[in-house]
mmCIF file with all atom_site columns, C-alpha atoms in Angstrom:
data_model
loop_
_atom_site.group_PDB
_atom_site.id
_atom_site.type_symbol
_atom_site.label_atom_id
_atom_site.label_alt_id
_atom_site.label_comp_id
_atom_site.label_asym_id
_atom_site.label_entity_id
_atom_site.label_seq_id
_atom_site.pdbx_PDB_ins_code
_atom_site.Cartn_x
_atom_site.Cartn_y
_atom_site.Cartn_z
_atom_site.occupancy
_atom_site.B_iso_or_equiv
_atom_site.pdbx_formal_charge
_atom_site.auth_seq_id
_atom_site.auth_comp_id
_atom_site.auth_asym_id
_atom_site.auth_atom_id
_atom_site.pdbx_PDB_model_num
ATOM 1   C CA . MET A 1 1   ? -34.834 41.473 -0.820  1.00 28.00 ? 1010 MET A CA 1
ATOM 2   C CA . PHE A 1 2   ? -35.763 45.080 -1.549  1.00 28.00 ? 1011 PHE A CA 1
ATOM 3   C CA . MET A 1 3   ? -39.275 45.946 -0.392  1.00 31.00 ? 1012 MET A CA 1
ATOM 4   C CA . GLN A 1 4   ? -40.111 49.515 -1.357  1.00 32.00 ? 1013 GLN A CA 1
ATOM 5   C CA . HIS A 1 5   ? -43.201 51.587 -0.649  1.00 31.00 ? 1014 HIS A CA 1
ATOM 6   C CA . ALA A 1 6   ? -44.499 54.286 -2.989  1.00 32.00 ? 1015 ALA A CA 1
ATOM 7   C CA . GLY A 1 7   ? -44.166 57.821 -1.755  1.00 34.00 ? 1016 GLY A CA 1
ATOM 8   C CA . SER A 1 8   ? -41.048 57.414 0.389   1.00 35.00 ? 1017 SER A CA 1
ATOM 9   C CA . ALA A 1 9   ? -37.853 59.337 -0.329  1.00 36.00 ? 1018 ALA A CA 1
ATOM 10  C CA . GLY A 1 10  ? -35.438 58.179 -3.017  1.00 40.00 ? 1019 GLY A CA 1
ATOM 11  C CA . LYS A 1 11  ? -38.050 56.562 -5.236  1.00 43.00 ? 1020 LYS A CA 1
ATOM 12  C CA . TYR A 1 12  ? -38.615 56.820 -8.993  1.00 41.00 ? 1021 TYR A CA 1
ATOM 13  C CA . PRO A 1 13  ? -42.296 57.199 -9.920  1.00 39.00 ? 1022 PRO A CA 1
ATOM 14  C CA . THR A 1 14  ? -43.193 54.844 -12.756 1.00 40.00 ? 1023 THR A CA 1
ATOM 15  C CA . GLY A 1 15  ? -46.424 56.400 -13.964 1.00 43.00 ? 1024 GLY A CA 1
ATOM 16  C CA . ALA A 1 16  ? -48.577 53.848 -15.740 1.00 35.00 ? 1025 ALA A CA 1
ATOM 17  C CA . GLY A 1 17  ? -46.059 51.037 -15.499 1.00 69.00 ? 1026 GLY A CA 1
ATOM 18  C CA . ASP A 1 18  ? -43.740 52.170 -18.303 1.00 81.00 ? 1027 ASP A CA 1
ATOM 19  C CA . LEU A 1 19  ? -40.708 51.250 -16.217 1.00 85.00 ? 1028 LEU A CA 1
ATOM 20  C CA . GLY A 1 20  ? -41.983 47.720 -15.706 1.00 86.00 ? 1029 GLY A CA 1
ATOM 21  C CA . ARG A 1 21  ? -42.609 47.262 -19.402 1.00 85.00 ? 1030 ARG A CA 1
ATOM 22  C CA . ARG A 1 22  ? -39.111 48.480 -20.279 1.00 85.00 ? 1031 ARG A CA 1
ATOM 23  C CA . ILE A 1 23  ? -37.553 46.166 -17.706 1.00 89.00 ? 1032 ILE A CA 1
ATOM 24  C CA . ALA A 1 24  ? -39.498 43.154 -18.978 1.00 88.00 ? 1033 ALA A CA 1
ATOM 25  C CA . LEU A 1 25  ? -38.682 43.951 -22.612 1.00 84.00 ? 1034 LEU A CA 1
ATOM 26  C CA . ARG A 1 26  ? -34.972 44.389 -21.937 1.00 85.00 ? 1035 ARG A CA 1
ATOM 27  C CA . ARG A 1 27  ? -34.883 41.179 -19.908 1.00 86.00 ? 1036 ARG A CA 1
ATOM 28  C CA . GLN A 1 28  ? -36.553 39.250 -22.714 1.00 85.00 ? 1037 GLN A CA 1
ATOM 29  C CA . GLN A 1 29  ? -34.179 40.742 -25.287 1.00 77.00 ? 1038 GLN A CA 1
ATOM 30  C CA . LEU A 1 30  ? -31.278 39.380 -23.267 1.00 82.00 ? 1039 LEU A CA 1
ATOM 31  C CA . GLY A 1 31  ? -32.914 35.974 -22.951 1.00 84.00 ? 1040 GLY A CA 1
ATOM 32  C CA . LEU A 1 32  ? -33.029 36.177 -19.153 1.00 89.00 ? 1041 LEU A CA 1
ATOM 33  C CA . SER A 1 33  ? -35.756 34.634 -17.059 1.00 92.00 ? 1042 SER A CA 1
ATOM 34  C CA . ARG A 1 34  ? -37.315 36.655 -14.278 1.00 92.00 ? 1043 ARG A CA 1
ATOM 35  C CA . ARG A 1 35  ? -35.686 34.343 -11.734 1.00 93.00 ? 1044 ARG A CA 1
ATOM 36  C CA . GLU A 1 36  ? -32.209 34.802 -13.260 1.00 93.00 ? 1045 GLU A CA 1
ATOM 37  C CA . THR A 1 37  ? -32.608 38.556 -13.422 1.00 92.00 ? 1046 THR A CA 1
ATOM 38  C CA . ALA A 1 38  ? -33.818 38.856 -9.848  1.00 92.00 ? 1047 ALA A CA 1
ATOM 39  C CA . ALA A 1 39  ? -30.977 36.699 -8.530  1.00 93.00 ? 1048 ALA A CA 1
ATOM 40  C CA . ARG A 1 40  ? -28.335 38.723 -10.356 1.00 92.00 ? 1049 ARG A CA 1
ATOM 41  C CA . ALA A 1 41  ? -29.865 41.996 -9.174  1.00 91.00 ? 1050 ALA A CA 1
ATOM 42  C CA . GLY A 1 42  ? -30.092 40.806 -5.571  1.00 91.00 ? 1051 GLY A CA 1
ATOM 43  C CA . MET A 1 43  ? -33.859 41.000 -5.230  1.00 91.00 ? 1052 MET A CA 1
ATOM 44  C CA . ALA A 1 44  ? -36.743 38.591 -4.775  1.00 91.00 ? 1053 ALA A CA 1
ATOM 45  C CA . GLU A 1 45  ? -38.349 37.205 -7.899  1.00 91.00 ? 1054 GLU A CA 1
ATOM 46  C CA . THR A 1 46  ? -41.770 38.151 -6.525  1.00 90.00 ? 1055 THR A CA 1
ATOM 47  C CA . TYR A 1 47  ? -40.641 41.754 -6.199  1.00 90.00 ? 1056 TYR A CA 1
ATOM 48  C CA . LEU A 1 48  ? -39.364 41.856 -9.784  1.00 90.00 ? 1057 LEU A CA 1
ATOM 49  C CA . GLU A 1 49  ? -42.687 40.426 -10.953 1.00 88.00 ? 1058 GLU A CA 1
ATOM 50  C CA . TYR A 1 50  ? -44.433 43.197 -9.025  1.00 88.00 ? 1059 TYR A CA 1
ATOM 51  C CA . VAL A 1 51  ? -42.246 45.873 -10.626 1.00 87.00 ? 1060 VAL A CA 1
ATOM 52  C CA . GLU A 1 52  ? -42.807 44.484 -14.138 1.00 87.00 ? 1061 GLU A CA 1
ATOM 53  C CA . SER A 1 53  ? -46.557 44.188 -13.811 1.00 86.00 ? 1062 SER A CA 1
ATOM 54  C CA . SER A 1 54  ? -47.559 47.146 -11.631 1.00 83.00 ? 1063 SER A CA 1
ATOM 55  C CA . PRO A 1 55  ? -47.162 50.938 -11.636 1.00 80.00 ? 1064 PRO A CA 1
ATOM 56  C CA . ALA A 1 56  ? -44.625 50.564 -8.844  1.00 72.00 ? 1065 ALA A CA 1
ATOM 57  C CA . ALA A 1 57  ? -41.998 52.905 -7.423  1.00 76.00 ? 1066 ALA A CA 1
ATOM 58  C CA . VAL A 1 58  ? -38.467 51.527 -7.275  1.00 81.00 ? 1067 VAL A CA 1
ATOM 59  C CA . ASP A 1 59  ? -35.689 52.352 -4.843  1.00 82.00 ? 1068 ASP A CA 1
ATOM 60  C CA . ILE A 1 60  ? -32.749 54.065 -6.558  1.00 85.00 ? 1069 ILE A CA 1
ATOM 61  C CA . ALA A 1 61  ? -30.239 51.474 -5.395  1.00 86.00 ? 1070 ALA A CA 1
ATOM 62  C CA . ALA A 1 62  ? -32.436 48.595 -6.566  1.00 87.00 ? 1071 ALA A CA 1
ATOM 63  C CA . LEU A 1 63  ? -33.044 50.235 -9.936  1.00 88.00 ? 1072 LEU A CA 1
ATOM 64  C CA . THR A 1 64  ? -29.303 50.803 -10.388 1.00 88.00 ? 1073 THR A CA 1
ATOM 65  C CA . ARG A 1 65  ? -28.594 47.137 -9.683  1.00 89.00 ? 1074 ARG A CA 1
ATOM 66  C CA . LEU A 1 66  ? -31.328 46.076 -12.049 1.00 90.00 ? 1075 LEU A CA 1
ATOM 67  C CA . ALA A 1 67  ? -30.023 48.347 -14.803 1.00 87.00 ? 1076 ALA A CA 1
ATOM 68  C CA . GLY A 1 68  ? -26.517 46.936 -14.363 1.00 86.00 ? 1077 GLY A CA 1
ATOM 69  C CA . THR A 1 69  ? -27.864 43.395 -14.592 1.00 87.00 ? 1078 THR A CA 1
ATOM 70  C CA . LEU A 1 70  ? -29.661 44.289 -17.806 1.00 86.00 ? 1079 LEU A CA 1
ATOM 71  C CA . GLY A 1 71  ? -26.655 46.064 -19.320 1.00 79.00 ? 1080 GLY A CA 1
ATOM 72  C CA . THR A 1 72  ? -28.331 49.447 -19.450 1.00 81.00 ? 1081 THR A CA 1
ATOM 73  C CA . THR A 1 73  ? -28.795 52.545 -17.267 1.00 81.00 ? 1082 THR A CA 1
ATOM 74  C CA . PRO A 1 74  ? -31.518 53.662 -14.841 1.00 83.00 ? 1083 PRO A CA 1
ATOM 75  C CA . GLN A 1 75  ? -32.191 56.641 -17.097 1.00 79.00 ? 1084 GLN A CA 1
ATOM 76  C CA . GLN A 1 76  ? -32.869 54.416 -20.106 1.00 79.00 ? 1085 GLN A CA 1
ATOM 77  C CA . LEU A 1 77  ? -35.174 52.158 -18.107 1.00 84.00 ? 1086 LEU A CA 1
ATOM 78  C CA . LEU A 1 78  ? -37.066 55.248 -16.970 1.00 82.00 ? 1087 LEU A CA 1
ATOM 79  C CA . GLY A 1 79  ? -37.459 56.414 -20.572 1.00 75.00 ? 1088 GLY A CA 1
ATOM 80  C CA . GLY A 1 80  ? -34.973 59.249 -20.406 1.00 68.00 ? 1089 GLY A CA 1
ATOM 81  C CA . GLY A 1 81  ? -33.750 60.476 -23.787 1.00 58.00 ? 1090 GLY A CA 1
ATOM 82  C CA . LEU A 1 82  ? -36.670 59.096 -25.787 1.00 59.00 ? 1091 LEU A CA 1
ATOM 83  C CA . ASP A 1 83  ? -37.013 62.476 -27.490 1.00 59.00 ? 1092 ASP A CA 1
ATOM 84  C CA . LEU A 1 84  ? -33.353 62.437 -28.532 1.00 56.00 ? 1093 LEU A CA 1
ATOM 85  C CA . PRO A 1 85  ? -31.622 60.554 -31.372 1.00 56.00 ? 1094 PRO A CA 1
ATOM 86  C CA . PRO A 1 86  ? -29.948 57.299 -30.364 1.00 59.00 ? 1095 PRO A CA 1
ATOM 87  C CA . GLY A 1 87  ? -26.183 56.979 -30.411 1.00 54.00 ? 1096 GLY A CA 1
ATOM 88  C CA . ARG A 1 88  ? -25.329 59.934 -28.167 1.00 56.00 ? 1097 ARG A CA 1
ATOM 89  C CA . GLY A 1 89  ? -23.491 57.683 -25.730 1.00 58.00 ? 1098 GLY A CA 1
ATOM 90  C CA . ARG A 1 90  ? -19.725 57.452 -25.595 1.00 62.00 ? 1099 ARG A CA 1
ATOM 91  C CA . ALA A 1 91  ? -18.091 55.170 -28.153 1.00 58.00 ? 1100 ALA A CA 1
ATOM 92  C CA . SER A 1 92  ? -15.899 52.321 -26.964 1.00 60.00 ? 1101 SER A CA 1
ATOM 93  C CA . THR A 1 93  ? -12.174 53.053 -26.670 1.00 65.00 ? 1102 THR A CA 1
ATOM 94  C CA . ARG A 1 94  ? -11.480 49.860 -28.640 1.00 71.00 ? 1103 ARG A CA 1
ATOM 95  C CA . PRO A 1 95  ? -14.389 49.172 -30.970 1.00 74.00 ? 1104 PRO A CA 1
ATOM 96  C CA . VAL A 1 96  ? -14.361 46.076 -33.163 1.00 79.00 ? 1105 VAL A CA 1
ATOM 97  C CA . LEU A 1 97  ? -16.230 46.446 -36.464 1.00 81.00 ? 1106 LEU A CA 1
ATOM 98  C CA . THR A 1 98  ? -16.967 43.258 -38.409 1.00 89.00 ? 1107 THR A CA 1
ATOM 99  C CA . GLU A 1 99  ? -19.135 42.196 -41.318 1.00 93.00 ? 1108 GLU A CA 1
ATOM 100 C CA . LEU A 1 100 ? -22.208 40.049 -40.768 1.00 94.00 ? 1109 LEU A CA 1
ATOM 101 C CA . GLY A 1 101 ? -22.803 37.019 -42.954 1.00 94.00 ? 1110 GLY A CA 1
ATOM 102 C CA . ALA A 1 102 ? -26.043 36.616 -44.899 1.00 94.00 ? 1111 ALA A CA 1
ATOM 103 C CA . ALA A 1 103 ? -27.502 34.189 -42.356 1.00 94.00 ? 1112 ALA A CA 1
ATOM 104 C CA . GLU A 1 104 ? -26.641 36.549 -39.495 1.00 94.00 ? 1113 GLU A CA 1
ATOM 105 C CA . CYS A 1 105 ? -28.287 39.446 -41.336 1.00 95.00 ? 1114 CYS A CA 1
ATOM 106 C CA . TRP A 1 106 ? -31.492 37.496 -41.895 1.00 95.00 ? 1115 TRP A CA 1
ATOM 107 C CA . ALA A 1 107 ? -31.504 36.345 -38.270 1.00 93.00 ? 1116 ALA A CA 1
ATOM 108 C CA . ARG A 1 108 ? -31.628 40.018 -37.238 1.00 92.00 ? 1117 ARG A CA 1
ATOM 109 C CA . LEU A 1 109 ? -34.278 40.910 -39.808 1.00 93.00 ? 1118 LEU A CA 1
ATOM 110 C CA . ALA A 1 110 ? -36.479 37.897 -39.048 1.00 90.00 ? 1119 ALA A CA 1
ATOM 111 C CA . PRO A 1 111 ? -38.223 39.088 -35.847 1.00 85.00 ? 1120 PRO A CA 1
ATOM 112 C CA . GLY A 1 112 ? -39.706 42.084 -37.697 1.00 87.00 ? 1121 GLY A CA 1
ATOM 113 C CA . GLY A 1 113 ? -40.299 45.466 -36.115 1.00 86.00 ? 1122 GLY A CA 1
ATOM 114 C CA . VAL A 1 114 ? -39.504 48.937 -37.446 1.00 90.00 ? 1123 VAL A CA 1
ATOM 115 C CA . GLY A 1 115 ? -37.166 49.536 -40.375 1.00 94.00 ? 1124 GLY A CA 1
ATOM 116 C CA . ARG A 1 116 ? -36.475 52.404 -42.760 1.00 95.00 ? 1125 ARG A CA 1
ATOM 117 C CA . VAL A 1 117 ? -37.132 52.485 -46.489 1.00 96.00 ? 1126 VAL A CA 1
ATOM 118 C CA . ALA A 1 118 ? -34.909 54.772 -48.555 1.00 96.00 ? 1127 ALA A CA 1
ATOM 119 C CA . LEU A 1 119 ? -36.302 55.756 -51.972 1.00 94.00 ? 1128 LEU A CA 1
ATOM 120 C CA . SER A 1 120 ? -35.841 58.370 -54.662 1.00 90.00 ? 1129 SER A CA 1
ATOM 121 C CA . THR A 1 121 ? -38.485 60.988 -55.434 1.00 87.00 ? 1130 THR A CA 1
ATOM 122 C CA . SER A 1 122 ? -38.706 63.897 -57.844 1.00 85.00 ? 1131 SER A CA 1
ATOM 123 C CA . GLU A 1 123 ? -37.640 66.175 -54.986 1.00 87.00 ? 1132 GLU A CA 1
ATOM 124 C CA . GLY A 1 124 ? -34.724 64.034 -53.859 1.00 89.00 ? 1133 GLY A CA 1
ATOM 125 C CA . PRO A 1 125 ? -34.042 61.004 -51.642 1.00 92.00 ? 1134 PRO A CA 1
ATOM 126 C CA . VAL A 1 126 ? -36.472 60.219 -48.820 1.00 94.00 ? 1135 VAL A CA 1
ATOM 127 C CA . VAL A 1 127 ? -36.197 57.823 -45.872 1.00 94.00 ? 1136 VAL A CA 1
ATOM 128 C CA . LEU A 1 128 ? -39.417 56.629 -44.222 1.00 93.00 ? 1137 LEU A CA 1
ATOM 129 C CA . PRO A 1 129 ? -39.925 54.332 -41.194 1.00 93.00 ? 1138 PRO A CA 1
ATOM 130 C CA . VAL A 1 130 ? -42.277 51.361 -41.556 1.00 92.00 ? 1139 VAL A CA 1
ATOM 131 C CA . ASN A 1 131 ? -43.483 48.473 -39.433 1.00 91.00 ? 1140 ASN A CA 1
ATOM 132 C CA . TYR A 1 132 ? -42.429 45.326 -41.263 1.00 93.00 ? 1141 TYR A CA 1
ATOM 133 C CA . LEU A 1 133 ? -42.329 41.556 -41.100 1.00 90.00 ? 1142 LEU A CA 1
ATOM 134 C CA . VAL A 1 134 ? -40.386 38.857 -42.909 1.00 91.00 ? 1143 VAL A CA 1
ATOM 135 C CA . LEU A 1 135 ? -42.352 36.277 -44.881 1.00 88.00 ? 1144 LEU A CA 1
ATOM 136 C CA . ASP A 1 136 ? -40.434 33.523 -46.682 1.00 88.00 ? 1145 ASP A CA 1
ATOM 137 C CA . GLY A 1 137 ? -37.434 35.762 -47.344 1.00 91.00 ? 1146 GLY A CA 1
ATOM 138 C CA . ILE A 1 138 ? -39.608 38.722 -48.374 1.00 92.00 ? 1147 ILE A CA 1
ATOM 139 C CA . LEU A 1 139 ? -39.897 42.007 -46.466 1.00 95.00 ? 1148 LEU A CA 1
ATOM 140 C CA . VAL A 1 140 ? -43.517 43.124 -46.139 1.00 93.00 ? 1149 VAL A CA 1
ATOM 141 C CA . PHE A 1 141 ? -45.039 46.384 -44.931 1.00 93.00 ? 1150 PHE A CA 1
ATOM 142 C CA . ARG A 1 142 ? -48.249 48.371 -45.284 1.00 90.00 ? 1151 ARG A CA 1
ATOM 143 C CA . THR A 1 143 ? -48.787 51.893 -46.564 1.00 91.00 ? 1152 THR A CA 1
ATOM 144 C CA . THR A 1 144 ? -51.475 54.261 -47.849 1.00 89.00 ? 1153 THR A CA 1
ATOM 145 C CA . ALA A 1 145 ? -52.614 54.190 -51.464 1.00 87.00 ? 1154 ALA A CA 1
ATOM 146 C CA . THR A 1 146 ? -51.665 57.851 -51.949 1.00 86.00 ? 1155 THR A CA 1
ATOM 147 C CA . GLY A 1 147 ? -48.392 57.875 -50.028 1.00 87.00 ? 1156 GLY A CA 1
ATOM 148 C CA . LEU A 1 148 ? -44.811 58.134 -51.249 1.00 90.00 ? 1157 LEU A CA 1
ATOM 149 C CA . LEU A 1 149 ? -44.169 54.450 -50.564 1.00 91.00 ? 1158 LEU A CA 1
ATOM 150 C CA . ALA A 1 150 ? -47.042 53.390 -52.802 1.00 90.00 ? 1159 ALA A CA 1
ATOM 151 C CA . SER A 1 151 ? -45.872 55.714 -55.578 1.00 89.00 ? 1160 SER A CA 1
ATOM 152 C CA . ALA A 1 152 ? -42.433 54.097 -55.407 1.00 88.00 ? 1161 ALA A CA 1
ATOM 153 C CA . VAL A 1 153 ? -43.740 50.595 -56.184 1.00 92.00 ? 1162 VAL A CA 1
ATOM 154 C CA . GLY A 1 154 ? -41.680 49.087 -58.989 1.00 93.00 ? 1163 GLY A CA 1
ATOM 155 C CA . THR A 1 155 ? -38.541 51.014 -58.099 1.00 93.00 ? 1164 THR A CA 1
ATOM 156 C CA . ASN A 1 156 ? -35.339 49.916 -56.417 1.00 94.00 ? 1165 ASN A CA 1
ATOM 157 C CA . VAL A 1 157 ? -35.135 50.847 -52.732 1.00 96.00 ? 1166 VAL A CA 1
ATOM 158 C CA . ALA A 1 158 ? -32.922 50.290 -49.731 1.00 96.00 ? 1167 ALA A CA 1
ATOM 159 C CA . PHE A 1 159 ? -34.265 48.913 -46.465 1.00 97.00 ? 1168 PHE A CA 1
ATOM 160 C CA . GLU A 1 160 ? -32.329 49.360 -43.212 1.00 96.00 ? 1169 GLU A CA 1
ATOM 161 C CA . VAL A 1 161 ? -32.716 48.005 -39.692 1.00 94.00 ? 1170 VAL A CA 1
ATOM 162 C CA . ASP A 1 162 ? -30.363 48.690 -36.800 1.00 91.00 ? 1171 ASP A CA 1
ATOM 163 C CA . ARG A 1 163 ? -30.006 48.346 -33.078 1.00 85.00 ? 1172 ARG A CA 1
ATOM 164 C CA . LEU A 1 164 ? -27.798 50.184 -30.575 1.00 79.00 ? 1173 LEU A CA 1
ATOM 165 C CA . ASP A 1 165 ? -26.934 49.321 -26.994 1.00 73.00 ? 1174 ASP A CA 1
ATOM 166 C CA . GLU A 1 166 ? -25.469 52.560 -25.711 1.00 65.00 ? 1175 GLU A CA 1
ATOM 167 C CA . ALA A 1 167 ? -24.750 51.144 -22.268 1.00 63.00 ? 1176 ALA A CA 1
ATOM 168 C CA . LEU A 1 168 ? -22.380 48.592 -23.805 1.00 67.00 ? 1177 LEU A CA 1
ATOM 169 C CA . SER A 1 169 ? -21.244 50.748 -26.777 1.00 72.00 ? 1178 SER A CA 1
ATOM 170 C CA . THR A 1 170 ? -22.330 48.014 -29.174 1.00 78.00 ? 1179 THR A CA 1
ATOM 171 C CA . GLY A 1 171 ? -24.699 47.828 -32.101 1.00 84.00 ? 1180 GLY A CA 1
ATOM 172 C CA . TRP A 1 172 ? -25.461 46.411 -35.510 1.00 90.00 ? 1181 TRP A CA 1
ATOM 173 C CA . SER A 1 173 ? -27.096 47.407 -38.772 1.00 93.00 ? 1182 SER A CA 1
ATOM 174 C CA . VAL A 1 174 ? -28.463 45.432 -41.713 1.00 96.00 ? 1183 VAL A CA 1
ATOM 175 C CA . LEU A 1 175 ? -29.091 46.846 -45.190 1.00 97.00 ? 1184 LEU A CA 1
ATOM 176 C CA . ALA A 1 176 ? -31.227 45.125 -47.834 1.00 97.00 ? 1185 ALA A CA 1
ATOM 177 C CA . THR A 1 177 ? -31.770 46.338 -51.387 1.00 97.00 ? 1186 THR A CA 1
ATOM 178 C CA . GLY A 1 178 ? -34.402 45.256 -53.864 1.00 96.00 ? 1187 GLY A CA 1
ATOM 179 C CA . THR A 1 179 ? -37.378 46.274 -55.965 1.00 95.00 ? 1188 THR A CA 1
ATOM 180 C CA . THR A 1 180 ? -40.760 46.990 -54.392 1.00 95.00 ? 1189 THR A CA 1
ATOM 181 C CA . ALA A 1 181 ? -43.949 45.345 -55.642 1.00 94.00 ? 1190 ALA A CA 1
ATOM 182 C CA . ILE A 1 182 ? -47.556 45.064 -54.514 1.00 92.00 ? 1191 ILE A CA 1
ATOM 183 C CA . LEU A 1 183 ? -48.361 41.961 -52.494 1.00 88.00 ? 1192 LEU A CA 1
ATOM 184 C CA . GLU A 1 184 ? -51.345 40.607 -54.414 1.00 85.00 ? 1193 GLU A CA 1
ATOM 185 C CA . ASP A 1 185 ? -51.832 37.150 -52.883 1.00 84.00 ? 1194 ASP A CA 1
ATOM 186 C CA . GLN A 1 186 ? -55.192 37.642 -51.138 1.00 84.00 ? 1195 GLN A CA 1
ATOM 187 C CA . GLU A 1 187 ? -54.865 34.442 -49.129 1.00 85.00 ? 1196 GLU A CA 1
ATOM 188 C CA . THR A 1 188 ? -51.573 35.669 -47.701 1.00 84.00 ? 1197 THR A CA 1
ATOM 189 C CA . ILE A 1 189 ? -53.008 39.124 -47.018 1.00 82.00 ? 1198 ILE A CA 1
ATOM 190 C CA . GLU A 1 190 ? -55.990 37.648 -45.197 1.00 83.00 ? 1199 GLU A CA 1
ATOM 191 C CA . HIS A 1 191 ? -53.668 35.489 -43.124 1.00 81.00 ? 1200 HIS A CA 1
ATOM 192 C CA . LEU A 1 192 ? -51.520 38.488 -42.189 1.00 81.00 ? 1201 LEU A CA 1
ATOM 193 C CA . THR A 1 193 ? -54.588 40.624 -41.498 1.00 77.00 ? 1202 THR A CA 1
ATOM 194 C CA . HIS A 1 194 ? -56.000 38.060 -39.104 1.00 77.00 ? 1203 HIS A CA 1
ATOM 195 C CA . ARG A 1 195 ? -52.634 37.956 -37.345 1.00 72.00 ? 1204 ARG A CA 1
ATOM 196 C CA . GLY A 1 196 ? -52.928 41.714 -36.920 1.00 64.00 ? 1205 GLY A CA 1
ATOM 197 C CA . PHE A 1 197 ? -49.316 42.309 -37.894 1.00 67.00 ? 1206 PHE A CA 1
ATOM 198 C CA . PRO A 1 198 ? -47.625 44.383 -39.028 1.00 65.00 ? 1207 PRO A CA 1
ATOM 199 C CA . THR A 1 199 ? -49.932 46.998 -37.560 1.00 75.00 ? 1208 THR A CA 1
ATOM 200 C CA . PRO A 1 200 ? -48.509 50.409 -38.516 1.00 76.00 ? 1209 PRO A CA 1
ATOM 201 C CA . TRP A 1 201 ? -47.855 52.563 -35.492 1.00 69.00 ? 1210 TRP A CA 1
ATOM 202 C CA . ALA A 1 202 ? -48.833 55.603 -37.569 1.00 77.00 ? 1211 ALA A CA 1
ATOM 203 C CA . GLY A 1 203 ? -52.415 54.308 -37.794 1.00 75.00 ? 1212 GLY A CA 1
ATOM 204 C CA . GLY A 1 204 ? -54.862 55.258 -40.533 1.00 74.00 ? 1213 GLY A CA 1
ATOM 205 C CA . ASP A 1 205 ? -56.025 53.275 -43.553 1.00 77.00 ? 1214 ASP A CA 1
ATOM 206 C CA . ARG A 1 206 ? -52.853 51.579 -44.705 1.00 84.00 ? 1215 ARG A CA 1
ATOM 207 C CA . ASP A 1 207 ? -54.362 48.853 -46.823 1.00 83.00 ? 1216 ASP A CA 1
ATOM 208 C CA . VAL A 1 208 ? -51.687 48.675 -49.527 1.00 88.00 ? 1217 VAL A CA 1
ATOM 209 C CA . TRP A 1 209 ? -49.358 45.748 -48.855 1.00 91.00 ? 1218 TRP A CA 1
ATOM 210 C CA . VAL A 1 210 ? -45.889 46.213 -50.311 1.00 93.00 ? 1219 VAL A CA 1
ATOM 211 C CA . ARG A 1 211 ? -43.189 43.580 -50.641 1.00 93.00 ? 1220 ARG A CA 1
ATOM 212 C CA . ILE A 1 212 ? -39.444 43.813 -51.131 1.00 95.00 ? 1221 ILE A CA 1
ATOM 213 C CA . GLU A 1 213 ? -37.572 40.763 -52.364 1.00 93.00 ? 1222 GLU A CA 1
ATOM 214 C CA . PRO A 1 214 ? -33.977 41.622 -51.509 1.00 96.00 ? 1223 PRO A CA 1
ATOM 215 C CA . THR A 1 215 ? -31.317 41.060 -54.147 1.00 95.00 ? 1224 THR A CA 1
ATOM 216 C CA . ALA A 1 216 ? -28.562 41.876 -51.649 1.00 96.00 ? 1225 ALA A CA 1
ATOM 217 C CA . VAL A 1 217 ? -28.368 41.842 -47.845 1.00 97.00 ? 1226 VAL A CA 1
ATOM 218 C CA . THR A 1 218 ? -25.336 43.091 -45.943 1.00 96.00 ? 1227 THR A CA 1
ATOM 219 C CA . GLY A 1 219 ? -24.648 44.025 -42.352 1.00 96.00 ? 1228 GLY A CA 1
ATOM 220 C CA . ARG A 1 220 ? -22.067 45.124 -39.835 1.00 94.00 ? 1229 ARG A CA 1
ATOM 221 C CA . ILE A 1 221 ? -21.693 44.834 -36.091 1.00 90.00 ? 1230 ILE A CA 1
ATOM 222 C CA . ILE A 1 222 ? -19.807 47.010 -33.613 1.00 84.00 ? 1231 ILE A CA 1
ATOM 223 C CA . ARG A 1 223 ? -18.676 45.481 -30.349 1.00 79.00 ? 1232 ARG A CA 1
ATOM 224 C CA . THR A 1 224 ? -15.882 45.964 -27.848 1.00 73.00 ? 1233 THR A CA 1
ATOM 225 C CA . GLU A 1 225 ? -12.913 43.707 -27.320 1.00 66.00 ? 1234 GLU A CA 1
ATOM 226 C CA . GLN A 1 226 ? -14.441 42.677 -23.992 1.00 58.00 ? 1235 GLN A CA 1
ATOM 227 C CA . THR A 1 227 ? -17.927 42.061 -25.373 1.00 55.00 ? 1236 THR A CA 1
ATOM 228 C CA . PRO A 1 228 ? -18.603 38.887 -27.382 1.00 53.00 ? 1237 PRO A CA 1
ATOM 229 C CA . PRO A 1 229 ? -20.694 39.216 -30.543 1.00 53.00 ? 1238 PRO A CA 1
ATOM 230 C CA . PRO A 1 230 ? -24.342 39.530 -29.428 1.00 49.00 ? 1239 PRO A CA 1
ATOM 231 C CA . SER A 1 231 ? -26.750 36.787 -30.396 1.00 52.00 ? 1240 SER A CA 1
ATOM 232 C CA . ALA A 1 232 ? -29.356 37.823 -32.982 1.00 51.00 ? 1241 ALA A CA 1
ATOM 233 C CA . SER A 1 233 ? -32.028 36.291 -30.763 1.00 49.00 ? 1242 SER A CA 1
ATOM 234 C CA . ASN A 1 234 ? -31.138 38.811 -28.072 1.00 49.00 ? 1243 ASN A CA 1
ATOM 235 C CA . HIS A 1 235 ? -31.752 41.787 -30.328 1.00 50.00 ? 1244 HIS A CA 1
#
């Protein structure tokens, strides 16, 4: 059991608990319980609960073990590199690139989150991030009435979602193409509004609901020879 005390040497300050939130999120992405994670990292479950829920300070050795258990690095758990593009880690010496089937693609799209919409404008191609969800095989997001995304309604666009795990040199991407249209079903909009999702991270009055019904969905996954294909539920 690792019992640390804030302020002693060799500790990482966690600020407002950002470290704990990253640890909990990564653990959940891997489908690990708190008990499993603590056992693999050689620490008490009560201590891990404390780290995840409090602005704690973590011993370097303990954090390194925890990062290894979660297949990441201490720097990533601490938020290092958040102002840099992803994918700067070293590629695997023996990467395996394979196509994802339609069902596998949809399994990765289904949880929703942040994706990118690529569209054509009079000034050239533009790619914009959006918070999205999947509703009965339809991609849905919100935008402003005067924005580029609203002006592109009725046109063919591409929608891309991806995920990288730099610690393991693995990742996947899914690309959907289809025509955008306004979501006009008020009952559905009210239901989604009450759910409070997707709530655009950019904020503001984004009361135009746009839908994309994909006509094609493709995807690829990169893994190593030693790493089995990751489960969509873990990403």
